[in-house]
Amino acid sequence: MAQDYARDSARDPDIAYVVIQDQQGNPLTRQKEETKDKDGILEFTAKIMHENDQIGIVKAGYSMQAINKSLREAQMIIIGLSAGMMAVISLVVFLLFRVIALIPIESLRAMLARVASGDLSRTMEVTTNDEIGELGRAANKMVVDLKHLIASVHQTAKQTAASAGQIAAGSRHVQEGANA
């Protein structure tokens, strides 16, 4: 009967060896030879009991090749999933960076280019309270201040022109009085 168990176990390709021993450790039966080099072999030992008495030992060596192969396959799956997740996360970060930083910066650049060309008719719509929003508000204030400055210069120029006209009229009057 022990011979049948050992023979049936040995049919499993992952079983490296099976040895059934008596109480003293003498082999009763074995299937495949027990290897001296246990590298890559996982050995299981169990007592054979009968009515609370140990009547022998069963030793089975299990080859780790199938486990290692499954482990390598699982590692490759994990590496593939990790690489995929890194790609997805990178894409999400890129898109968020584009929405949060690049689009507002491009809008600010376009508005400042219009200001540089003399167009003070439009300001930038600011929707955030971050550093880019602060830049937008500062640029909008600059446009408003430039409009006020230009209006002030225009008003001063008008006043200067009016004063110059009065001075010219006064000079003509003095010159006419001197010529008469």
mmCIF file with all atom_site columns, N, CA, C and O in Angstrom, residues 39-72:
data_model
loop_
_atom_site.group_PDB
_atom_site.id
_atom_site.type_symbol
_atom_site.label_atom_id
_atom_site.label_alt_id
_atom_site.label_comp_id
_atom_site.label_asym_id
_atom_site.label_entity_id
_atom_site.label_seq_id
_atom_site.pdbx_PDB_ins_code
_atom_site.Cartn_x
_atom_site.Cartn_y
_atom_site.Cartn_z
_atom_site.occupancy
_atom_site.B_iso_or_equiv
_atom_site.pdbx_formal_charge
_atom_site.auth_seq_id
_atom_site.auth_comp_id
_atom_site.auth_asym_id
_atom_site.auth_atom_id
_atom_site.pdbx_PDB_model_num
ATOM 1   N N  . ASP A 1 39 ? 18.909 22.242 -3.652  1.00 0.00 ? 39 ASP A N  1
ATOM 2   C CA . ASP A 1 39 ? 18.674 23.552 -4.246  1.00 0.00 ? 39 ASP A CA 1
ATOM 3   C C  . ASP A 1 39 ? 17.532 23.445 -5.253  1.00 0.00 ? 39 ASP A C  1
ATOM 4   O O  . ASP A 1 39 ? 17.560 22.629 -6.160  1.00 0.00 ? 39 ASP A O  1
ATOM 5   N N  . GLY A 1 40 ? 16.515 24.281 -5.089  1.00 0.00 ? 40 GLY A N  1
ATOM 6   C CA . GLY A 1 40 ? 15.359 24.249 -5.986  1.00 0.00 ? 40 GLY A CA 1
ATOM 7   C C  . GLY A 1 40 ? 14.349 23.184 -5.599  1.00 0.00 ? 40 GLY A C  1
ATOM 8   O O  . GLY A 1 40 ? 13.405 22.937 -6.331  1.00 0.00 ? 40 GLY A O  1
ATOM 9   N N  . ILE A 1 41 ? 14.550 22.541 -4.436  1.00 0.00 ? 41 ILE A N  1
ATOM 10  C CA . ILE A 1 41 ? 13.637 21.499 -3.958  1.00 0.00 ? 41 ILE A CA 1
ATOM 11  C C  . ILE A 1 41 ? 13.074 21.952 -2.616  1.00 0.00 ? 41 ILE A C  1
ATOM 12  O O  . ILE A 1 41 ? 13.808 22.375 -1.726  1.00 0.00 ? 41 ILE A O  1
ATOM 13  N N  . LEU A 1 42 ? 11.792 21.846 -2.467  1.00 0.00 ? 42 LEU A N  1
ATOM 14  C CA . LEU A 1 42 ? 11.126 22.145 -1.207  1.00 0.00 ? 42 LEU A CA 1
ATOM 15  C C  . LEU A 1 42 ? 10.721 20.808 -0.609  1.00 0.00 ? 42 LEU A C  1
ATOM 16  O O  . LEU A 1 42 ? 9.953  20.062 -1.217  1.00 0.00 ? 42 LEU A O  1
ATOM 17  N N  . GLU A 1 43 ? 11.283 20.486 0.575   1.00 0.00 ? 43 GLU A N  1
ATOM 18  C CA . GLU A 1 43 ? 11.041 19.159 1.153   1.00 0.00 ? 43 GLU A CA 1
ATOM 19  C C  . GLU A 1 43 ? 9.986  19.253 2.239   1.00 0.00 ? 43 GLU A C  1
ATOM 20  O O  . GLU A 1 43 ? 10.032 20.137 3.098   1.00 0.00 ? 43 GLU A O  1
ATOM 21  N N  . PHE A 1 44 ? 9.042  18.324 2.184   1.00 0.00 ? 44 PHE A N  1
ATOM 22  C CA . PHE A 1 44 ? 7.989  18.207 3.186   1.00 0.00 ? 44 PHE A CA 1
ATOM 23  C C  . PHE A 1 44 ? 8.173  16.869 3.890   1.00 0.00 ? 44 PHE A C  1
ATOM 24  O O  . PHE A 1 44 ? 8.420  15.847 3.240   1.00 0.00 ? 44 PHE A O  1
ATOM 25  N N  . THR A 1 45 ? 8.048  16.886 5.215   1.00 0.00 ? 45 THR A N  1
ATOM 26  C CA . THR A 1 45 ? 8.164  15.662 6.000   1.00 0.00 ? 45 THR A CA 1
ATOM 27  C C  . THR A 1 45 ? 6.936  15.552 6.888   1.00 0.00 ? 45 THR A C  1
ATOM 28  O O  . THR A 1 45 ? 6.534  16.540 7.511   1.00 0.00 ? 45 THR A O  1
ATOM 29  N N  . ALA A 1 46 ? 6.366  14.355 6.964   1.00 0.00 ? 46 ALA A N  1
ATOM 30  C CA . ALA A 1 46 ? 5.193  14.138 7.819   1.00 0.00 ? 46 ALA A CA 1
ATOM 31  C C  . ALA A 1 46 ? 5.328  12.788 8.518   1.00 0.00 ? 46 ALA A C  1
ATOM 32  O O  . ALA A 1 46 ? 5.847  11.820 7.939   1.00 0.00 ? 46 ALA A O  1
ATOM 33  N N  . LYS A 1 47 ? 4.892  12.771 9.753   1.00 0.00 ? 47 LYS A N  1
ATOM 34  C CA . LYS A 1 47 ? 4.911  11.520 10.521  1.00 0.00 ? 47 LYS A CA 1
ATOM 35  C C  . LYS A 1 47 ? 3.740  10.662 10.072  1.00 0.00 ? 47 LYS A C  1
ATOM 36  O O  . LYS A 1 47 ? 2.657  11.156 9.806   1.00 0.00 ? 47 LYS A O  1
ATOM 37  N N  . ILE A 1 48 ? 3.978  9.360  10.053  1.00 0.00 ? 48 ILE A N  1
ATOM 38  C CA . ILE A 1 48 ? 2.900  8.408  9.786   1.00 0.00 ? 48 ILE A CA 1
ATOM 39  C C  . ILE A 1 48 ? 2.489  7.862  11.150  1.00 0.00 ? 48 ILE A C  1
ATOM 40  O O  . ILE A 1 48 ? 3.297  7.254  11.865  1.00 0.00 ? 48 ILE A O  1
ATOM 41  N N  . MET A 1 49 ? 1.255  8.135  11.530  1.00 0.00 ? 49 MET A N  1
ATOM 42  C CA . MET A 1 49 ? 0.767  7.774  12.862  1.00 0.00 ? 49 MET A CA 1
ATOM 43  C C  . MET A 1 49 ? -0.273 6.664  12.742  1.00 0.00 ? 49 MET A C  1
ATOM 44  O O  . MET A 1 49 ? -1.050 6.624  11.804  1.00 0.00 ? 49 MET A O  1
ATOM 45  N N  . HIS A 1 50 ? -0.244 5.806  13.774  1.00 0.00 ? 50 HIS A N  1
ATOM 46  C CA . HIS A 1 50 ? -1.273 4.769  13.881  1.00 0.00 ? 50 HIS A CA 1
ATOM 47  C C  . HIS A 1 50 ? -1.575 4.608  15.359  1.00 0.00 ? 50 HIS A C  1
ATOM 48  O O  . HIS A 1 50 ? -0.724 4.198  16.151  1.00 0.00 ? 50 HIS A O  1
ATOM 49  N N  . GLU A 1 51 ? -2.793 4.952  15.751  1.00 0.00 ? 51 GLU A N  1
ATOM 50  C CA . GLU A 1 51 ? -3.242 4.878  17.143  1.00 0.00 ? 51 GLU A CA 1
ATOM 51  C C  . GLU A 1 51 ? -2.246 5.556  18.081  1.00 0.00 ? 51 GLU A C  1
ATOM 52  O O  . GLU A 1 51 ? -1.734 4.960  19.016  1.00 0.00 ? 51 GLU A O  1
ATOM 53  N N  . ASN A 1 52 ? -1.959 6.812  17.808  1.00 0.00 ? 52 ASN A N  1
ATOM 54  C CA . ASN A 1 52 ? -1.059 7.657  18.595  1.00 0.00 ? 52 ASN A CA 1
ATOM 55  C C  . ASN A 1 52 ? 0.383  7.171  18.634  1.00 0.00 ? 52 ASN A C  1
ATOM 56  O O  . ASN A 1 52 ? 1.165  7.622  19.461  1.00 0.00 ? 52 ASN A O  1
ATOM 57  N N  . ASP A 1 53 ? 0.736  6.246  17.788  1.00 0.00 ? 53 ASP A N  1
ATOM 58  C CA . ASP A 1 53 ? 2.125  5.778  17.694  1.00 0.00 ? 53 ASP A CA 1
ATOM 59  C C  . ASP A 1 53 ? 2.666  6.146  16.319  1.00 0.00 ? 53 ASP A C  1
ATOM 60  O O  . ASP A 1 53 ? 1.987  5.980  15.302  1.00 0.00 ? 53 ASP A O  1
ATOM 61  N N  . GLN A 1 54 ? 3.910  6.639  16.304  1.00 0.00 ? 54 GLN A N  1
ATOM 62  C CA . GLN A 1 54 ? 4.554  6.944  15.027  1.00 0.00 ? 54 GLN A CA 1
ATOM 63  C C  . GLN A 1 54 ? 5.110  5.643  14.471  1.00 0.00 ? 54 GLN A C  1
ATOM 64  O O  . GLN A 1 54 ? 5.916  4.975  15.106  1.00 0.00 ? 54 GLN A O  1
ATOM 65  N N  . ILE A 1 55 ? 4.670  5.325  13.263  1.00 0.00 ? 55 ILE A N  1
ATOM 66  C CA . ILE A 1 55 ? 5.145  4.080  12.654  1.00 0.00 ? 55 ILE A CA 1
ATOM 67  C C  . ILE A 1 55 ? 6.066  4.342  11.472  1.00 0.00 ? 55 ILE A C  1
ATOM 68  O O  . ILE A 1 55 ? 6.642  3.414  10.920  1.00 0.00 ? 55 ILE A O  1
ATOM 69  N N  . GLY A 1 56 ? 6.242  5.611  11.116  1.00 0.00 ? 56 GLY A N  1
ATOM 70  C CA . GLY A 1 56 ? 7.127  5.915  10.002  1.00 0.00 ? 56 GLY A CA 1
ATOM 71  C C  . GLY A 1 56 ? 7.088  7.395  9.647   1.00 0.00 ? 56 GLY A C  1
ATOM 72  O O  . GLY A 1 56 ? 6.468  8.205  10.327  1.00 0.00 ? 56 GLY A O  1
ATOM 73  N N  . ILE A 1 57 ? 7.782  7.713  8.568   1.00 0.00 ? 57 ILE A N  1
ATOM 74  C CA . ILE A 1 57 ? 7.887  9.104  8.076   1.00 0.00 ? 57 ILE A CA 1
ATOM 75  C C  . ILE A 1 57 ? 7.735  9.083  6.559   1.00 0.00 ? 57 ILE A C  1
ATOM 76  O O  . ILE A 1 57 ? 8.243  8.173  5.890   1.00 0.00 ? 57 ILE A O  1
ATOM 77  N N  . VAL A 1 58 ? 7.069  10.120 6.054   1.00 0.00 ? 58 VAL A N  1
ATOM 78  C CA . VAL A 1 58 ? 6.979  10.316 4.606   1.00 0.00 ? 58 VAL A CA 1
ATOM 79  C C  . VAL A 1 58 ? 7.750  11.599 4.289   1.00 0.00 ? 58 VAL A C  1
ATOM 80  O O  . VAL A 1 58 ? 7.543  12.631 4.920   1.00 0.00 ? 58 VAL A O  1
ATOM 81  N N  . LYS A 1 59 ? 8.660  11.486 3.325   1.00 0.00 ? 59 LYS A N  1
ATOM 82  C CA . LYS A 1 59 ? 9.393  12.658 2.841   1.00 0.00 ? 59 LYS A CA 1
ATOM 83  C C  . LYS A 1 59 ? 9.042  12.831 1.379   1.00 0.00 ? 59 LYS A C  1
ATOM 84  O O  . LYS A 1 59 ? 9.110  11.878 0.610   1.00 0.00 ? 59 LYS A O  1
ATOM 85  N N  . ALA A 1 60 ? 8.682  14.071 1.030   1.00 0.00 ? 60 ALA A N  1
ATOM 86  C CA . ALA A 1 60 ? 8.383  14.362 -0.375  1.00 0.00 ? 60 ALA A CA 1
ATOM 87  C C  . ALA A 1 60 ? 9.148  15.626 -0.755  1.00 0.00 ? 60 ALA A C  1
ATOM 88  O O  . ALA A 1 60 ? 9.113  16.621 -0.039  1.00 0.00 ? 60 ALA A O  1
ATOM 89  N N  . GLY A 1 61 ? 9.845  15.551 -1.862  1.00 0.00 ? 61 GLY A N  1
ATOM 90  C CA . GLY A 1 61 ? 10.562 16.716 -2.383  1.00 0.00 ? 61 GLY A CA 1
ATOM 91  C C  . GLY A 1 61 ? 9.779  17.307 -3.536  1.00 0.00 ? 61 GLY A C  1
ATOM 92  O O  . GLY A 1 61 ? 9.434  16.612 -4.492  1.00 0.00 ? 61 GLY A O  1
ATOM 93  N N  . TYR A 1 62 ? 9.474  18.584 -3.427  1.00 0.00 ? 62 TYR A N  1
ATOM 94  C CA . TYR A 1 62 ? 8.659  19.267 -4.435  1.00 0.00 ? 62 TYR A CA 1
ATOM 95  C C  . TYR A 1 62 ? 9.556  20.222 -5.205  1.00 0.00 ? 62 TYR A C  1
ATOM 96  O O  . TYR A 1 62 ? 10.237 21.061 -4.642  1.00 0.00 ? 62 TYR A O  1
ATOM 97  N N  . SER A 1 63 ? 9.553  20.101 -6.530  1.00 0.00 ? 63 SER A N  1
ATOM 98  C CA . SER A 1 63 ? 10.376 20.952 -7.381  1.00 0.00 ? 63 SER A CA 1
ATOM 99  C C  . SER A 1 63 ? 9.809  22.373 -7.400  1.00 0.00 ? 63 SER A C  1
ATOM 100 O O  . SER A 1 63 ? 8.612  22.574 -7.546  1.00 0.00 ? 63 SER A O  1
ATOM 101 N N  . MET A 1 64 ? 10.693 23.344 -7.275  1.00 0.00 ? 64 MET A N  1
ATOM 102 C CA . MET A 1 64 ? 10.297 24.752 -7.250  1.00 0.00 ? 64 MET A CA 1
ATOM 103 C C  . MET A 1 64 ? 10.187 25.347 -8.670  1.00 0.00 ? 64 MET A C  1
ATOM 104 O O  . MET A 1 64 ? 9.839  26.515 -8.808  1.00 0.00 ? 64 MET A O  1
ATOM 105 N N  . GLN A 1 65 ? 10.463 24.562 -9.708  1.00 0.00 ? 65 GLN A N  1
ATOM 106 C CA . GLN A 1 65 ? 10.440 25.092 -11.075 1.00 0.00 ? 65 GLN A CA 1
ATOM 107 C C  . GLN A 1 65 ? 9.085  25.682 -11.441 1.00 0.00 ? 65 GLN A C  1
ATOM 108 O O  . GLN A 1 65 ? 9.010  26.777 -12.001 1.00 0.00 ? 65 GLN A O  1
ATOM 109 N N  . ALA A 1 66 ? 8.009  24.973 -11.147 1.00 0.00 ? 66 ALA A N  1
ATOM 110 C CA . ALA A 1 66 ? 6.673  25.467 -11.499 1.00 0.00 ? 66 ALA A CA 1
ATOM 111 C C  . ALA A 1 66 ? 6.347  26.728 -10.698 1.00 0.00 ? 66 ALA A C  1
ATOM 112 O O  . ALA A 1 66 ? 5.782  27.693 -11.234 1.00 0.00 ? 66 ALA A O  1
ATOM 113 N N  . ILE A 1 67 ? 6.729  26.731 -9.422  1.00 0.00 ? 67 ILE A N  1
ATOM 114 C CA . ILE A 1 67 ? 6.480  27.910 -8.587  1.00 0.00 ? 67 ILE A CA 1
ATOM 115 C C  . ILE A 1 67 ? 7.282  29.095 -9.112  1.00 0.00 ? 67 ILE A C  1
ATOM 116 O O  . ILE A 1 67 ? 6.766  30.212 -9.243  1.00 0.00 ? 67 ILE A O  1
ATOM 117 N N  . ASN A 1 68 ? 8.569  28.864 -9.417  1.00 0.00 ? 68 ASN A N  1
ATOM 118 C CA . ASN A 1 68 ? 9.412  29.940 -9.934  1.00 0.00 ? 68 ASN A CA 1
ATOM 119 C C  . ASN A 1 68 ? 8.895  30.469 -11.264 1.00 0.00 ? 68 ASN A C  1
ATOM 120 O O  . ASN A 1 68 ? 8.921  31.681 -11.517 1.00 0.00 ? 68 ASN A O  1
ATOM 121 N N  . LYS A 1 69 ? 8.412  29.566 -12.118 1.00 0.00 ? 69 LYS A N  1
ATOM 122 C CA . LYS A 1 69 ? 7.857  29.987 -13.406 1.00 0.00 ? 69 LYS A CA 1
ATOM 123 C C  . LYS A 1 69 ? 6.618  30.858 -13.187 1.00 0.00 ? 69 LYS A C  1
ATOM 124 O O  . LYS A 1 69 ? 6.476  31.916 -13.800 1.00 0.00 ? 69 LYS A O  1
ATOM 125 N N  . SER A 1 70 ? 5.742  30.419 -12.290 1.00 0.00 ? 70 SER A N  1
ATOM 126 C CA . SER A 1 70 ? 4.543  31.207 -11.990 1.00 0.00 ? 70 SER A CA 1
ATOM 127 C C  . SER A 1 70 ? 4.908  32.546 -11.367 1.00 0.00 ? 70 SER A C  1
ATOM 128 O O  . SER A 1 70 ? 4.301  33.576 -11.671 1.00 0.00 ? 70 SER A O  1
ATOM 129 N N  . LEU A 1 71 ? 5.933  32.540 -10.525 1.00 0.00 ? 71 LEU A N  1
ATOM 130 C CA . LEU A 1 71 ? 6.394  33.776 -9.902  1.00 0.00 ? 71 LEU A CA 1
ATOM 131 C C  . LEU A 1 71 ? 6.936  34.743 -10.949 1.00 0.00 ? 71 LEU A C  1
ATOM 132 O O  . LEU A 1 71 ? 6.624  35.939 -10.914 1.00 0.00 ? 71 LEU A O  1
ATOM 133 N N  . ARG A 1 72 ? 7.722  34.247 -11.892 1.00 0.00 ? 72 ARG A N  1
ATOM 134 C CA . ARG A 1 72 ? 8.246  35.108 -12.967 1.00 0.00 ? 72 ARG A CA 1
ATOM 135 C C  . ARG A 1 72 ? 7.110  35.671 -13.817 1.00 0.00 ? 72 ARG A C  1
ATOM 136 O O  . ARG A 1 72 ? 7.126  36.845 -14.202 1.00 0.00 ? 72 ARG A O  1
#
